[in-house]
Each structure stands twice: as C-alpha cells, then as structure tokens.
Amino acid sequence: MIWAGADPMLIDPPGFLSSEPERVSETFSRCGPGRSRACVIDGDTFKLGQRKVRIIGIDAPETHQPSCPEEARLGEQATATLRQLLNEGPFEMIAPVYGKQDRYGRDLRSIRRTLPNGTEQSIADEMRESGLAHRYLGGIKPGWC
C-alpha cells in the first residue's frame, strides 16, 4: 500500500508511521452549554479543551443535520456510546505522521487503551461492532435512514 497518498481518516497508521502516543485521562460529558473541558460532540468526534478530535476509521450517524429521524436517534445513541467508551479509563491517542488533521482542522487520531488482561481495545472497532458506526470510506456514506 502507498501510505503517502492514503486518506489519513481511512485506517489506523502502522507503528512506523505513527506519532508517539498521547495519554488522556479525562471524564467526558456531552458537549453543550456549560460543557466540561472534555466532551463528546457525536459518535466519532470529541473535544479536549479547544481541540476537536476525529477518530480515524469510523463514520457515525449525524447529530447535527441528520438526514432522517432514525439517523438522529442513532446519532444520539452513538454519542452516548462513545462517551461511555471514553469514560472507561485512560486511553492513548495516536496520530498518523502523514496527515494529523482533516480539512476541518480536527485532529485525526486512533484511540486505544490497554485492558487489564494486556489486550488492546480500539475505540473505532468497538463503535463499529456496536453497529453505531460504519467503516469510514473516504466520503462515501452508506446512510442511516
């Protein structure tokens, strides 16, 4: 695969094309009035201070301008699920060295944590397995309606 031309939002970067992990230990709320320093915007994006972080490899239902009531419902469910996953304990954010931000200025990061049994948990994989996120396909949206 030619990594230099790859869309950095498609897949997690291999180790040799990854930044050093950034450890995060925060309690996340839902973004909105009176939000905390760490909050979840939707099922694939969250904020840390002034930074917006977009999770690599997934596309969740929209909560802002959903295409139908079902997408709005699933978007709220995805947002709650991401918040729950992020609040399960400290995690690491890893950036691809070949594209650290998307066209909207959001930081692109792979999110993972090491579980007590030594296995790695990918937040993107957890969201896809829950059915509340699709694999990101470079702007092709399979739809939620």
Coordinates of N, CA, C and O in Angstrom, one line a residue:
M1 N 0.9 -1.2 0.0 CA 0.0 0.0 0.0 C 0.9 1.2 0.0 O 1.9 1.3 0.7
I2 N 0.5 2.2 -0.7 CA 1.2 3.5 -0.7 C 0.6 4.4 0.3 O -0.4 5.0 0.2
W3 N 1.4 4.5 1.5 CA 0.8 5.3 2.6 C 0.8 6.8 2.4 O 0.0 7.5 2.8
A4 N 1.8 7.3 1.6 CA 1.9 8.8 1.4 C 0.6 9.3 0.8 O 0.3 10.4 1.0
G5 N 0.0 8.5 -0.1 CA -1.2 9.0 -0.8 C -2.5 8.6 -0.1 O -3.6 8.9 -0.6
A6 N -2.4 7.9 1.0 CA -3.6 7.4 1.7 C -4.4 8.5 2.4 O -3.8 9.4 2.9
D7 N -5.7 8.4 2.4 CA -6.5 9.3 3.2 C -6.3 9.0 4.7 O -6.5 7.8 5.1
P8 N -5.7 9.9 5.5 CA -5.4 9.6 6.9 C -6.6 9.2 7.7 O -6.4 8.7 8.8
M9 N -7.8 9.4 7.2 CA -9.0 9.1 8.0 C -9.5 7.6 7.8 O -10.3 7.1 8.4
L10 N -8.9 6.9 6.8 CA -9.3 5.6 6.4 C -9.0 4.5 7.4 O -9.8 3.8 7.9
I11 N -7.7 4.4 7.8 CA -7.3 3.3 8.6 C -6.2 3.8 9.6 O -5.6 4.8 9.4
D12 N -6.1 3.0 10.7 CA -5.1 3.4 11.7 C -3.7 3.3 11.1 O -3.4 2.4 10.3
P13 N -2.8 4.2 11.4 CA -1.5 4.2 10.9 C -0.7 3.0 11.4 O -0.8 2.7 12.6
P14 N 0.2 2.4 10.6 CA 1.1 1.4 11.2 C 2.1 2.1 12.1 O 2.3 3.3 12.0
G15 N 2.6 1.3 13.0 CA 3.5 1.8 14.0 C 4.6 2.7 13.5 O 4.9 3.8 14.1
F16 N 5.2 2.4 12.4 CA 6.4 3.2 11.9 C 5.9 4.5 11.3 O 6.7 5.4 11.0
L17 N 4.6 4.7 11.1 CA 4.0 5.9 10.5 C 3.1 6.6 11.6 O 2.3 7.4 11.2
S18 N 3.4 6.3 12.8 CA 2.6 6.9 13.9 C 3.4 7.8 14.8 O 4.6 7.6 15.0
S19 N 2.7 8.8 15.4 CA 3.3 9.7 16.3 C 3.4 8.9 17.7 O 2.9 7.8 17.8
E20 N 4.1 9.5 18.6 CA 4.2 9.0 19.9 C 2.8 9.1 20.5 O 2.1 10.1 20.3
P21 N 2.4 8.1 21.3 CA 1.0 8.1 21.9 C 0.9 9.3 22.9 O 1.8 9.7 23.6
E22 N -0.3 9.9 22.9 CA -0.6 10.9 23.8 C -1.6 10.3 24.8 O -2.7 9.9 24.4
R23 N -1.3 10.3 26.1 CA -2.1 9.7 27.1 C -3.2 10.7 27.5 O -2.9 11.8 27.8
V24 N -4.4 10.2 27.6 CA -5.6 11.0 28.0 C -6.3 10.3 29.2 O -6.6 9.2 29.1
S25 N -6.5 11.1 30.2 CA -7.3 10.6 31.4 C -8.2 11.8 31.8 O -7.8 12.7 32.5
E26 N -9.4 11.7 31.3 CA -10.4 12.8 31.5 C -11.8 12.1 31.8 O -12.0 10.9 31.4
T27 N -12.7 12.9 32.3 CA -14.1 12.5 32.4 C -14.8 13.3 31.3 O -14.8 14.5 31.4
F28 N -15.5 12.6 30.4 CA -16.2 13.2 29.3 C -17.6 13.4 29.6 O -18.3 12.5 30.1
S29 N -18.1 14.6 29.2 CA -19.5 14.9 29.2 C -20.0 15.0 27.8 O -19.3 14.8 26.8
R30 N -21.3 15.3 27.6 CA -21.9 15.6 26.3 C -21.6 17.1 26.0 O -21.9 17.9 26.9
C31 N -21.1 17.4 24.9 CA -20.9 18.8 24.5 C -22.2 19.6 24.5 O -23.2 19.0 24.0
G32 N -22.2 20.8 25.0 CA -23.4 21.6 25.0 C -23.1 22.8 26.0 O -22.0 23.0 26.4
P33 N -24.2 23.5 26.3 CA -24.0 24.6 27.3 C -23.4 24.1 28.6 O -23.8 23.1 29.1
G34 N -22.4 24.9 29.1 CA -21.8 24.5 30.4 C -20.9 23.3 30.3 O -20.7 22.6 31.3
R35 N -20.5 22.9 29.1 CA -19.7 21.7 28.9 C -18.4 21.8 29.7 O -17.9 22.8 30.0
S36 N -17.9 20.6 29.9 CA -16.6 20.5 30.6 C -15.4 20.6 29.6 O -15.7 20.8 28.4
R37 N -14.2 20.5 30.1 CA -13.0 20.6 29.2 C -13.0 19.5 28.2 O -12.5 19.6 27.1
A38 N -13.6 18.3 28.6 CA -13.6 17.1 27.8 C -15.0 16.8 27.5 O -15.8 16.5 28.4
C39 N -15.5 16.8 26.2 CA -16.8 16.4 25.9 C -17.0 15.8 24.6 O -16.1 15.9 23.7
V40 N -18.0 15.0 24.4 CA -18.3 14.3 23.2 C -19.3 15.1 22.3 O -20.3 15.5 22.7
I41 N -18.9 15.3 21.0 CA -19.7 16.0 20.1 C -20.7 15.1 19.4 O -21.9 15.4 19.3
D42 N -20.2 14.0 18.9 CA -21.0 13.0 18.3 C -20.3 11.6 18.4 O -19.4 11.5 19.1
G43 N -20.8 10.6 17.6 CA -20.2 9.3 17.7 C -18.8 9.1 17.1 O -18.3 8.0 17.3
D44 N -18.2 10.1 16.5 CA -16.9 9.9 16.0 C -16.0 11.1 16.3 O -14.8 11.2 15.9
T45 N -16.5 12.1 17.1 CA -15.7 13.3 17.4 C -15.9 13.8 18.8 O -17.0 13.7 19.3
F46 N -14.8 14.2 19.4 CA -14.9 14.7 20.8 C -13.9 15.9 20.9 O -13.1 16.2 20.0
K47 N -14.1 16.7 22.0 CA -13.3 17.8 22.3 C -12.4 17.6 23.5 O -12.9 17.0 24.5
L48 N -11.2 18.1 23.4 CA -10.3 18.2 24.6 C -9.8 19.6 24.6 O -9.0 20.0 23.8
G49 N -10.3 20.4 25.6 CA -10.0 21.8 25.6 C -10.5 22.5 24.3 O -11.7 22.3 23.9
Q50 N -9.6 23.1 23.6 CA -10.0 23.8 22.3 C -9.9 22.9 21.1 O -10.3 23.2 20.0
R51 N -9.3 21.7 21.3 CA -9.1 20.8 20.2 C -10.3 19.9 19.9 O -10.9 19.4 20.9
K52 N -10.6 19.7 18.7 CA -11.6 18.7 18.2 C -10.8 17.5 17.7 O -9.9 17.7 16.9
V53 N -11.2 16.3 18.1 CA -10.5 15.1 17.8 C -11.5 14.2 17.0 O -12.6 13.9 17.5
R54 N -11.1 13.8 15.8 CA -11.9 13.0 14.9 C -11.3 11.6 14.9 O -10.1 11.4 14.7
I55 N -12.0 10.5 15.3 CA -11.5 9.2 15.4 C -11.3 8.6 14.0 O -12.2 8.6 13.2
I56 N -10.1 8.1 13.7 CA -9.7 7.5 12.4 C -10.5 6.2 12.2 O -10.6 5.4 13.2
G57 N -11.0 6.0 11.0 CA -11.5 4.7 10.6 C -13.0 4.5 10.8 O -13.5 3.5 10.4
I58 N -13.7 5.5 11.4 CA -15.2 5.4 11.5 C -16.0 6.6 11.0 O -15.4 7.7 11.0
D59 N -17.2 6.3 10.7 CA -18.2 7.4 10.4 C -19.5 7.1 11.2 O -20.0 6.0 10.9
A60 N -19.9 7.9 12.1 CA -21.1 7.7 12.9 C -22.2 8.5 12.3 O -22.0 9.5 11.6
P61 N -23.4 8.1 12.7 CA -24.6 8.9 12.3 C -24.5 10.4 12.8 O -24.0 10.6 13.8
E62 N -25.1 11.2 11.9 CA -25.0 12.7 12.2 C -26.0 13.0 13.4 O -27.1 12.5 13.4
T63 N -25.6 13.9 14.2 CA -26.5 14.5 15.2 C -26.8 15.9 14.8 O -27.8 16.5 15.3
H64 N -26.0 16.6 14.0 CA -26.2 17.9 13.5 C -26.6 17.8 12.0 O -25.8 17.3 11.2
Q65 N -27.8 18.1 11.7 CA -28.4 18.0 10.4 C -28.5 16.5 9.9 O -28.0 16.2 8.9
P66 N -29.1 15.7 10.7 CA -29.3 14.3 10.3 C -30.3 14.3 9.1 O -31.1 15.2 8.9
S67 N -30.2 13.2 8.3 CA -31.0 13.1 7.1 C -32.4 12.6 7.4 O -33.3 12.8 6.5
C68 N -32.6 12.0 8.6 CA -34.0 11.5 8.9 C -34.0 11.3 10.4 O -33.0 11.3 11.1
P69 N -35.2 11.1 11.0 CA -35.4 10.8 12.4 C -34.6 9.6 12.9 O -34.0 9.7 14.0
E70 N -34.5 8.6 12.1 CA -33.7 7.4 12.5 C -32.2 7.7 12.7 O -31.6 7.3 13.6
E71 N -31.7 8.5 11.7 CA -30.3 8.9 11.9 C -30.1 9.7 13.1 O -29.1 9.6 13.8
A72 N -31.0 10.6 13.4 CA -30.9 11.5 14.6 C -30.9 10.6 15.9 O -30.1 10.8 16.8
R73 N -31.8 9.6 15.9 CA -31.9 8.7 17.0 C -30.6 7.9 17.2 O -30.0 7.8 18.3
L74 N -30.1 7.3 16.1 CA -28.8 6.5 16.1 C -27.7 7.4 16.5 O -26.7 7.0 17.2
G75 N -27.7 8.7 16.0 CA -26.6 9.6 16.3 C -26.5 9.9 17.8 O -25.4 9.9 18.3
E76 N -27.6 10.1 18.4 CA -27.6 10.3 19.9 C -27.1 9.0 20.6 O -26.4 9.1 21.6
Q77 N -27.6 7.9 20.1 CA -27.1 6.6 20.7 C -25.6 6.4 20.6 O -24.9 6.0 21.5
A78 N -25.1 6.8 19.4 CA -23.6 6.7 19.1 C -22.9 7.6 20.0 O -21.8 7.3 20.5
T79 N -23.4 8.8 20.2 CA -22.7 9.8 21.0 C -22.6 9.3 22.5 O -21.6 9.4 23.1
A80 N -23.7 8.7 23.0 CA -23.7 8.2 24.3 C -22.8 7.0 24.4 O -22.0 6.9 25.4
T81 N -22.7 6.2 23.4 CA -21.8 5.0 23.4 C -20.3 5.5 23.4 O -19.5 4.9 24.2
L82 N -20.0 6.4 22.6 CA -18.6 6.9 22.6 C -18.3 7.5 23.9 O -17.2 7.3 24.4
R83 N -19.2 8.3 24.5 CA -18.9 8.9 25.8 C -18.6 7.8 26.8 O -17.7 7.9 27.6
Q84 N -19.4 6.8 26.8 CA -19.2 5.6 27.8 C -17.9 5.0 27.5 O -17.1 4.7 28.5
L85 N -17.5 4.7 26.3 CA -16.2 4.1 26.0 C -15.0 5.0 26.4 O -14.1 4.5 27.0
L86 N -15.1 6.3 26.2 CA -14.0 7.2 26.6 C -13.9 7.3 28.1 O -12.8 7.4 28.6
N87 N -15.0 7.1 28.8 CA -15.0 7.2 30.3 C -14.6 5.9 31.0 O -14.6 5.9 32.2
E88 N -14.4 4.9 30.2 CA -14.0 3.6 30.8 C -12.6 3.6 31.4 O -12.2 2.6 32.1
G89 N -11.8 4.6 31.2 CA -10.5 4.7 31.7 C -9.5 5.4 30.8 O -9.9 5.8 29.7
P90 N -8.3 5.6 31.3 CA -7.3 6.3 30.4 C -7.1 5.6 29.1 O -7.3 4.4 29.0
F91 N -6.8 6.4 28.0 CA -6.6 5.9 26.7 C -5.4 6.6 26.1 O -5.0 7.7 26.6
E92 N -5.0 6.1 24.9 CA -4.0 6.8 24.1 C -4.5 7.3 22.8 O -5.3 6.6 22.2
M93 N -4.0 8.4 22.4 CA -4.3 8.9 21.0 C -3.1 8.9 20.2 O -2.0 9.3 20.7
I94 N -3.2 8.3 19.0 CA -2.0 8.2 18.1 C -2.4 8.8 16.8 O -3.4 8.6 16.2
A95 N -1.5 9.7 16.3 CA -1.7 10.4 15.0 C -0.9 9.8 13.9 O 0.2 9.3 14.2
P96 N -1.4 9.8 12.7 CA -0.6 9.4 11.6 C 0.4 10.5 11.3 O 0.0 11.7 11.3
V97 N 1.7 10.2 11.0 CA 2.6 11.2 10.7 C 2.4 11.9 9.4 O 2.9 12.9 9.1
Y98 N 1.6 11.2 8.5 CA 1.4 11.7 7.1 C 0.1 12.5 7.0 O -0.2 13.0 5.9
G99 N -0.6 12.8 8.1 CA -1.8 13.6 8.0 C -2.4 13.7 9.3 O -3.2 12.9 9.7
K100 N -2.1 14.7 10.1 CA -2.5 14.8 11.5 C -3.8 15.6 11.7 O -4.4 15.5 12.8
Q101 N -4.3 16.2 10.6 CA -5.6 17.0 10.7 C -6.4 16.7 9.4 O -5.9 16.5 8.4
D102 N -7.8 16.8 9.6 CA -8.6 16.8 8.4 C -8.8 18.2 7.9 O -8.3 19.1 8.4
R103 N -9.6 18.2 6.8 CA -9.8 19.5 6.2 C -10.6 20.5 7.0 O -10.7 21.7 6.7
Y104 N -11.2 20.1 8.1 CA -12.0 20.9 9.0 C -11.1 21.4 10.2 O -11.6 22.0 11.1
G105 N -9.8 21.0 10.2 CA -8.9 21.3 11.3 C -9.0 20.4 12.5 O -8.5 20.7 13.6
R106 N -9.8 19.3 12.4 CA -9.9 18.4 13.6 C -8.6 17.5 13.6 O -8.1 17.1 12.5
D107 N -8.2 17.2 14.8 CA -7.0 16.3 14.9 C -7.5 14.9 14.6 O -8.5 14.4 15.2
L108 N -6.8 14.2 13.7 CA -7.1 12.8 13.4 C -6.3 11.9 14.3 O -5.1 12.0 14.4
R109 N -7.0 11.0 15.0 CA -6.3 10.2 16.0 C -7.0 8.8 16.0 O -8.2 8.6 15.9
S110 N -6.1 7.8 16.2 CA -6.5 6.5 16.5 C -6.6 6.5 18.1 O -5.7 7.0 18.7
I111 N -7.7 5.9 18.6 CA -7.9 5.9 20.0 C -7.9 4.4 20.5 O -8.6 3.6 20.0
R112 N -7.0 4.2 21.5 CA -6.9 2.8 22.0 C -6.5 2.8 23.5 O -6.0 3.8 24.0
R113 N -6.8 1.7 24.1 CA -6.3 1.5 25.5 C -5.9 0.1 25.7 O -6.4 -0.8 25.0
T114 N -5.0 -0.1 26.7 CA -4.6 -1.4 27.1 C -5.5 -1.9 28.2 O -5.6 -1.2 29.2
L115 N -6.2 -3.0 28.0 CA -7.0 -3.5 29.0 C -6.2 -4.3 30.1 O -5.1 -4.6 29.9
P116 N -6.8 -4.5 31.3 CA -6.1 -5.2 32.4 C -5.5 -6.5 32.0 O -4.5 -6.9 32.5
N117 N -6.1 -7.2 31.0 CA -5.6 -8.5 30.6 C -4.5 -8.4 29.6 O -4.0 -9.4 29.1
G118 N -4.1 -7.2 29.2 CA -3.0 -6.9 28.3 C -3.4 -6.8 26.9 O -2.6 -6.4 26.0
T119 N -4.6 -7.0 26.5 CA -5.1 -6.8 25.1 C -5.3 -5.3 24.9 O -5.6 -4.6 25.8
E120 N -5.3 -5.0 23.6 CA -5.6 -3.6 23.2 C -7.0 -3.5 22.7 O -7.5 -4.3 22.0
Q121 N -7.7 -2.4 23.2 CA -9.0 -2.1 22.8 C -9.0 -0.9 21.9 O -8.5 0.1 22.2
S122 N -9.5 -1.1 20.7 CA -9.7 0.0 19.7 C -11.0 0.6 19.9 O -12.0 -0.1 19.7
I123 N -11.1 1.9 20.1 CA -12.4 2.6 20.2 C -13.2 2.5 18.9 O -14.4 2.3 18.9
A124 N -12.5 2.7 17.8 CA -13.1 2.6 16.5 C -13.7 1.2 16.3 O -14.9 1.1 15.8
D125 N -13.0 0.2 16.6 CA -13.5 -1.2 16.5 C -14.8 -1.4 17.3 O -15.7 -2.0 16.9
E126 N -14.7 -0.9 18.6 CA -15.9 -1.0 19.5 C -17.1 -0.3 18.9 O -18.2 -0.8 19.0
M127 N -16.9 0.9 18.3 CA -18.0 1.6 17.7 C -18.6 0.9 16.5 O -19.8 0.8 16.4
R128 N -17.7 0.3 15.7 CA -18.2 -0.4 14.5 C -19.0 -1.7 15.0 O -20.0 -2.0 14.5
E129 N -18.4 -2.4 16.0 CA -19.0 -3.6 16.4 C -20.4 -3.4 17.1 O -21.2 -4.2 17.1
S130 N -20.5 -2.2 17.7 CA -21.8 -1.8 18.3 C -22.9 -1.6 17.2 O -24.1 -1.5 17.6
G131 N -22.5 -1.4 16.0 CA -23.4 -1.1 14.9 C -23.7 0.4 14.8 O -24.6 0.9 14.0
L132 N -23.0 1.2 15.7 CA -23.3 2.7 15.7 C -22.3 3.5 15.0 O -22.2 4.7 15.1
A133 N -21.4 2.8 14.2 CA -20.5 3.5 13.3 C -20.2 2.5 12.1 O -20.2 1.3 12.3
H134 N -20.0 3.1 10.9 CA -19.6 2.4 9.8 C -18.1 2.6 9.6 O -17.5 3.6 10.1
R135 N -17.4 1.7 8.9 CA -16.0 2.0 8.5 C -16.0 3.3 7.6 O -16.9 3.4 6.7
Y136 N -15.1 4.2 7.9 CA -15.0 5.4 7.1 C -14.5 5.0 5.7 O -13.6 4.2 5.5
L137 N -15.2 5.5 4.7 CA -14.9 5.1 3.3 C -14.6 6.3 2.4 O -14.9 6.3 1.2
G138 N -13.9 7.3 3.0 CA -13.4 8.4 2.2 C -14.5 9.3 1.7 O -14.4 9.8 0.5
G139 N -15.6 9.5 2.4 CA -16.6 10.4 2.0 C -17.8 9.7 1.4 O -18.9 10.3 1.2
I140 N -17.7 8.4 1.2 CA -18.9 7.6 0.7 C -19.7 7.3 2.0 O -19.2 6.6 2.8
K141 N -20.9 7.7 2.0 CA -21.7 7.5 3.2 C -22.8 6.5 2.9 O -23.7 6.7 2.1
P142 N -22.8 5.3 3.6 CA -23.8 4.3 3.3 C -25.2 4.7 3.8 O -26.2 4.2 3.3
G143 N -25.3 5.6 4.7 CA -26.6 6.1 5.1 C -27.1 5.4 6.3 O -26.8 4.3 6.6
W144 N -28.0 6.1 7.1 CA -28.6 5.5 8.3 C -30.1 5.5 8.2 O -30.7 5.1 9.2
C145 N -30.7 6.0 7.2 CA -32.2 6.1 7.1 C -32.8 4.8 6.5 O -32.2 4.1 5.8

